[in-house]
Amino acid sequence: MASKNRLIVVANRLPVNRVKKKGRLAWETSPGGLVSALKPFLTETGGSWVGWGGSPGKAPTPFTHENIQIRPVSVTAEQVEKFYAGFSNATLWPLYHDCVRTPQFHRRWWWPYVDVNRQFAEAAAAEAKPGDTVWVHDYQLQLVPAMLREIMPDVRIGFFLHIPFPPLELFAQLPWRREILTGILGADIAGFQTPQGARNFSAACKRYAEASGTDTKLEHRGHTVVSKAFPISIDIENVEQAVTSKEVIDRAEELRKDFASKRAGERKILLGVDRLDYTKGIEIRLRAYEELLRRGAHTVDDCVLVQVAVPSRETVGEYAELRAFVERLTGRINGEYGQAGRTAVHYFRRNLDYKELMAFYRAADVMLVTPLRDGMNLVAKEYVIAKTGEERAGTLVLSEFAGAANELGGGALLVNPHDVDGLAATMDVSITMPESEVQRRMGLLQRAVRKNDVYGWAHGFLEALRS
Ligand code: ADQ
């Protein structure tokens, strides 16, 4: 039943994928936490989702899917290259992740970013009615809040940034810093993963966008904007259900045998699961593992590294380079330290299906989450819940530069992900940690993650937006 005040979600991608079923094209709900978290709110209010369908060219006409109005936005092939691969992923992505790669500033990318943001704002305005709530997501669409407010002043607008908002000194480099800040300031609430992100945003607005106010409340051209942390989480129940199913338990056991068994005793499984992205710290993690083996305190007889990497943004130059580098390094480590029947690093470049991923988590003794910078990092939270009901707990090694460190710092082993020696030393500690300490830390982690799931996150944001 559609209620009066609807929710309209605006995100780069639609919550549905085009698939071929029995020779005919159909739409299927895409997997993912964001989609499942927002679905109840959308179906309850007869809400809409505005986004790109994933193929360049003319967009399909709006349609209804599982009681959600879907409004696809057209994005041309040239815009995909300049707005998406260019400005979003080669300018903003590195700039917002502490410049771990040099951001590229090109005017020829900026204008398509403005154009595509306007297309999204117009599509949102076509869906919204006065009194509705519009929730805009992420770095690709930072101009949408102000553009939409100009067309429709009488809607509530929320904006959530999934990646970090950088410190003032780095953000200051952006030639279009004022335009971006003014864009977000069109929202009633600007949400971030951490309190630091919210503070960075407020500081930048006061310095470069003539806003006044505090770390959490800004005044801009007579409009009040709340700047606040809303740490995202996972669908806890979904993970629990999967990992307590016989299928996943058996598969985890099988993986343990495949990776970890040796003639006498067992090897400790160290696991990394990431998009193949230069912000995730995969190469330094591999070098630290190499250092651990070089020191001789551990050998392939007592530990093994399993790295699962999903291919990502392969048309962007830096990503292709990273892949080549990671693959060379893996080969070098195996060449140097592998033994017959005992590979040092198992490297999988693929997307695992959900249950398989859960079985990998469950089988792992140590989870290595070592991004150089990360908005939150859901892998860390998934791993913790994947250990539900498992006698053999596990240790989380977590970068102090992941948003998740704010909530999980108590139970995890925190590391500086740039420090090869420090990381190798922490790997050593995690491999030799007494079982009672592993259990104690896992207890702390589980309590911390269970405080907030992705539904609580969405509910908290929307409550704040509607009040
Ligand atoms: P991402 O950078 O994609 O997200 P992350 O939070 O770790 O980072 O989410 C990745 C998701 O992909 C996880 O749910 C994980 O299970 C899945 N995944 C990773 N590798 C996989 C594999 N090999 N096979 C299958 N699934 C895999 C951005 C920000 C993060 C922020 C999220 C949500 O960069 O900081 O936490 O958005 O806001």
mmCIF file of N, CA and C in Angstrom, residues 67-119:
data_model
loop_
_atom_site.group_PDB
_atom_site.id
_atom_site.type_symbol
_atom_site.label_atom_id
_atom_site.label_comp_id
_atom_site.label_asym_id
_atom_site.label_seq_id
_atom_site.Cartn_x
_atom_site.Cartn_y
_atom_site.Cartn_z
ATOM 1 N N ASN A 67 7.076 -4.247 -6.035
ATOM 2 C CA ASN A 67 6.428 -3.094 -5.385
ATOM 3 C C ASN A 67 7.328 -1.861 -5.213
ATOM 4 N N ILE A 68 8.448 -1.838 -5.918
ATOM 5 C CA ILE A 68 9.301 -0.630 -5.900
ATOM 6 C C ILE A 68 9.276 -0.024 -7.304
ATOM 7 N N GLN A 69 9.049 1.290 -7.363
ATOM 8 C CA GLN A 69 9.101 1.963 -8.668
ATOM 9 C C GLN A 69 10.576 2.112 -9.046
ATOM 10 N N ILE A 70 10.913 1.632 -10.238
ATOM 11 C CA ILE A 70 12.307 1.731 -10.675
ATOM 12 C C ILE A 70 12.390 2.778 -11.785
ATOM 13 N N ARG A 71 13.227 3.790 -11.586
ATOM 14 C CA ARG A 71 13.393 4.806 -12.640
ATOM 15 C C ARG A 71 14.845 4.815 -13.113
ATOM 16 N N PRO A 72 15.106 4.128 -14.225
ATOM 17 C CA PRO A 72 16.477 4.110 -14.746
ATOM 18 C C PRO A 72 16.883 5.464 -15.333
ATOM 19 N N VAL A 73 18.144 5.838 -15.128
ATOM 20 C CA VAL A 73 18.680 7.092 -15.669
ATOM 21 C C VAL A 73 19.577 6.729 -16.849
ATOM 22 N N SER A 74 19.483 7.500 -17.958
ATOM 23 C CA SER A 74 20.364 7.224 -19.114
ATOM 24 C C SER A 74 21.753 7.785 -18.842
ATOM 25 N N VAL A 75 22.752 6.992 -19.140
ATOM 26 C CA VAL A 75 24.136 7.469 -19.069
ATOM 27 C C VAL A 75 24.808 7.003 -20.363
ATOM 28 N N THR A 76 25.395 7.935 -21.116
ATOM 29 C CA THR A 76 25.992 7.562 -22.397
ATOM 30 C C THR A 76 27.354 6.888 -22.167
ATOM 31 N N ALA A 77 27.867 6.243 -23.230
ATOM 32 C CA ALA A 77 29.168 5.571 -23.107
ATOM 33 C C ALA A 77 30.249 6.593 -22.744
ATOM 34 N N GLU A 78 30.159 7.799 -23.333
ATOM 35 C CA GLU A 78 31.165 8.823 -23.035
ATOM 36 C C GLU A 78 31.068 9.266 -21.571
ATOM 37 N N GLN A 79 29.830 9.353 -21.064
ATOM 38 C CA GLN A 79 29.665 9.734 -19.654
ATOM 39 C C GLN A 79 30.188 8.641 -18.717
ATOM 40 N N VAL A 80 29.989 7.382 -19.108
ATOM 41 C CA VAL A 80 30.503 6.287 -18.264
ATOM 42 C C VAL A 80 32.009 6.450 -18.127
ATOM 43 N N GLU A 81 32.656 6.788 -19.237
ATOM 44 C CA GLU A 81 34.108 6.920 -19.207
ATOM 45 C C GLU A 81 34.543 8.135 -18.376
ATOM 46 N N LYS A 82 33.870 9.285 -18.582
ATOM 47 C CA LYS A 82 34.352 10.518 -17.935
ATOM 48 C C LYS A 82 33.767 10.743 -16.552
ATOM 49 N N PHE A 83 32.494 10.481 -16.376
ATOM 50 C CA PHE A 83 31.853 10.689 -15.061
ATOM 51 C C PHE A 83 32.215 9.548 -14.110
ATOM 52 N N TYR A 84 32.189 8.303 -14.626
ATOM 53 C CA TYR A 84 32.341 7.155 -13.737
ATOM 54 C C TYR A 84 33.813 6.730 -13.594
ATOM 55 N N ALA A 85 34.408 6.230 -14.719
ATOM 56 C CA ALA A 85 35.801 5.785 -14.634
ATOM 57 C C ALA A 85 36.713 6.974 -14.318
ATOM 58 N N GLY A 86 36.402 8.150 -14.897
ATOM 59 C CA GLY A 86 37.241 9.334 -14.723
ATOM 60 C C GLY A 86 37.030 10.030 -13.377
ATOM 61 N N PHE A 87 36.045 10.934 -13.335
ATOM 62 C CA PHE A 87 35.922 11.792 -12.150
ATOM 63 C C PHE A 87 35.609 11.012 -10.870
ATOM 64 N N SER A 88 34.704 10.030 -10.961
ATOM 65 C CA SER A 88 34.344 9.299 -9.735
ATOM 66 C C SER A 88 35.502 8.424 -9.256
ATOM 67 N N ASN A 89 36.083 7.650 -10.198
ATOM 68 C CA ASN A 89 37.026 6.620 -9.751
ATOM 69 C C ASN A 89 38.507 6.960 -9.900
ATOM 70 N N ALA A 90 38.837 8.004 -10.657
ATOM 71 C CA ALA A 90 40.258 8.356 -10.760
ATOM 72 C C ALA A 90 40.539 9.742 -10.157
ATOM 73 N N THR A 91 39.468 10.503 -9.814
ATOM 74 C CA THR A 91 39.666 11.773 -9.107
ATOM 75 C C THR A 91 39.223 11.602 -7.655
ATOM 76 N N LEU A 92 37.907 11.385 -7.462
ATOM 77 C CA LEU A 92 37.377 11.385 -6.092
ATOM 78 C C LEU A 92 37.845 10.189 -5.265
ATOM 79 N N TRP A 93 37.810 8.973 -5.885
ATOM 80 C CA TRP A 93 38.143 7.774 -5.101
ATOM 81 C C TRP A 93 39.543 7.871 -4.472
ATOM 82 N N PRO A 94 40.605 8.157 -5.258
ATOM 83 C CA PRO A 94 41.920 8.278 -4.599
ATOM 84 C C PRO A 94 42.006 9.486 -3.667
ATOM 85 N N LEU A 95 41.385 10.611 -4.038
ATOM 86 C CA LEU A 95 41.459 11.806 -3.175
ATOM 87 C C LEU A 95 40.827 11.526 -1.810
ATOM 88 N N TYR A 96 39.704 10.836 -1.806
ATOM 89 C CA TYR A 96 38.980 10.595 -0.557
ATOM 90 C C TYR A 96 39.629 9.462 0.256
ATOM 91 N N HIS A 97 40.499 8.669 -0.381
ATOM 92 C CA HIS A 97 41.207 7.609 0.350
ATOM 93 C C HIS A 97 42.649 8.035 0.584
ATOM 94 N N ASP A 98 42.799 9.192 1.221
ATOM 95 C CA ASP A 98 44.122 9.676 1.654
ATOM 96 C C ASP A 98 45.145 9.800 0.536
ATOM 97 N N CYS A 99 44.708 9.937 -0.712
ATOM 98 C CA CYS A 99 45.635 10.068 -1.847
ATOM 99 C C CYS A 99 46.632 8.912 -1.886
ATOM 100 N N VAL A 100 46.180 7.679 -1.633
ATOM 101 C CA VAL A 100 47.112 6.551 -1.707
ATOM 102 C C VAL A 100 47.534 6.315 -3.165
ATOM 103 N N ARG A 101 46.799 6.860 -4.110
ATOM 104 C CA ARG A 101 47.256 7.029 -5.494
ATOM 105 C C ARG A 101 47.010 8.496 -5.818
ATOM 106 N N THR A 102 47.753 9.033 -6.792
ATOM 107 C CA THR A 102 47.608 10.456 -7.092
ATOM 108 C C THR A 102 46.283 10.712 -7.800
ATOM 109 N N PRO A 103 45.422 11.574 -7.241
ATOM 110 C CA PRO A 103 44.160 11.863 -7.929
ATOM 111 C C PRO A 103 44.427 12.674 -9.203
ATOM 112 N N GLN A 104 43.648 12.400 -10.228
ATOM 113 C CA GLN A 104 43.821 13.149 -11.472
ATOM 114 C C GLN A 104 42.725 14.196 -11.589
ATOM 115 N N PHE A 105 43.109 15.433 -11.860
ATOM 116 C CA PHE A 105 42.142 16.517 -11.966
ATOM 117 C C PHE A 105 42.040 16.947 -13.425
ATOM 118 N N HIS A 106 40.897 16.675 -14.042
ATOM 119 C CA HIS A 106 40.711 17.055 -15.452
ATOM 120 C C HIS A 106 39.376 17.762 -15.626
ATOM 121 N N ARG A 107 39.441 18.940 -16.236
ATOM 122 C CA ARG A 107 38.185 19.650 -16.489
ATOM 123 C C ARG A 107 37.300 18.843 -17.414
ATOM 124 N N ARG A 108 37.872 18.057 -18.311
ATOM 125 C CA ARG A 108 37.051 17.278 -19.253
ATOM 126 C C ARG A 108 36.279 16.152 -18.554
ATOM 127 N N TRP A 109 36.646 15.858 -17.305
ATOM 128 C CA TRP A 109 35.864 14.885 -16.515
ATOM 129 C C TRP A 109 34.841 15.577 -15.618
ATOM 130 N N TRP A 110 35.187 16.792 -15.201
ATOM 131 C CA TRP A 110 34.303 17.500 -14.264
ATOM 132 C C TRP A 110 32.941 17.799 -14.892
ATOM 133 N N TRP A 111 32.952 18.311 -16.132
ATOM 134 C CA TRP A 111 31.661 18.709 -16.721
ATOM 135 C C TRP A 111 30.713 17.529 -16.905
ATOM 136 N N PRO A 112 31.197 16.375 -17.367
ATOM 137 C CA PRO A 112 30.291 15.211 -17.402
ATOM 138 C C PRO A 112 29.781 14.828 -16.002
ATOM 139 N N TYR A 113 30.597 15.034 -14.950
ATOM 140 C CA TYR A 113 30.139 14.744 -13.582
ATOM 141 C C TYR A 113 28.937 15.653 -13.251
ATOM 142 N N VAL A 114 29.064 16.931 -13.609
ATOM 143 C CA VAL A 114 27.959 17.874 -13.358
ATOM 144 C C VAL A 114 26.723 17.435 -14.157
ATOM 145 N N ASP A 115 26.929 17.100 -15.429
ATOM 146 C CA ASP A 115 25.790 16.725 -16.287
ATOM 147 C C ASP A 115 25.073 15.498 -15.753
ATOM 148 N N VAL A 116 25.838 14.460 -15.395
ATOM 149 C CA VAL A 116 25.203 13.219 -14.935
ATOM 150 C C VAL A 116 24.483 13.466 -13.603
ATOM 151 N N ASN A 117 25.096 14.261 -12.724
ATOM 152 C CA ASN A 117 24.420 14.583 -11.463
ATOM 153 C C ASN A 117 23.092 15.304 -11.742
ATOM 154 N N ARG A 118 23.084 16.197 -12.753
ATOM 155 C CA ARG A 118 21.830 16.896 -13.073
ATOM 156 C C ARG A 118 20.793 15.899 -13.580
ATOM 157 N N GLN A 119 21.234 14.947 -14.401
ATOM 158 C CA GLN A 119 20.284 13.937 -14.902
ATOM 159 C C GLN A 119 19.653 13.159 -13.737
#
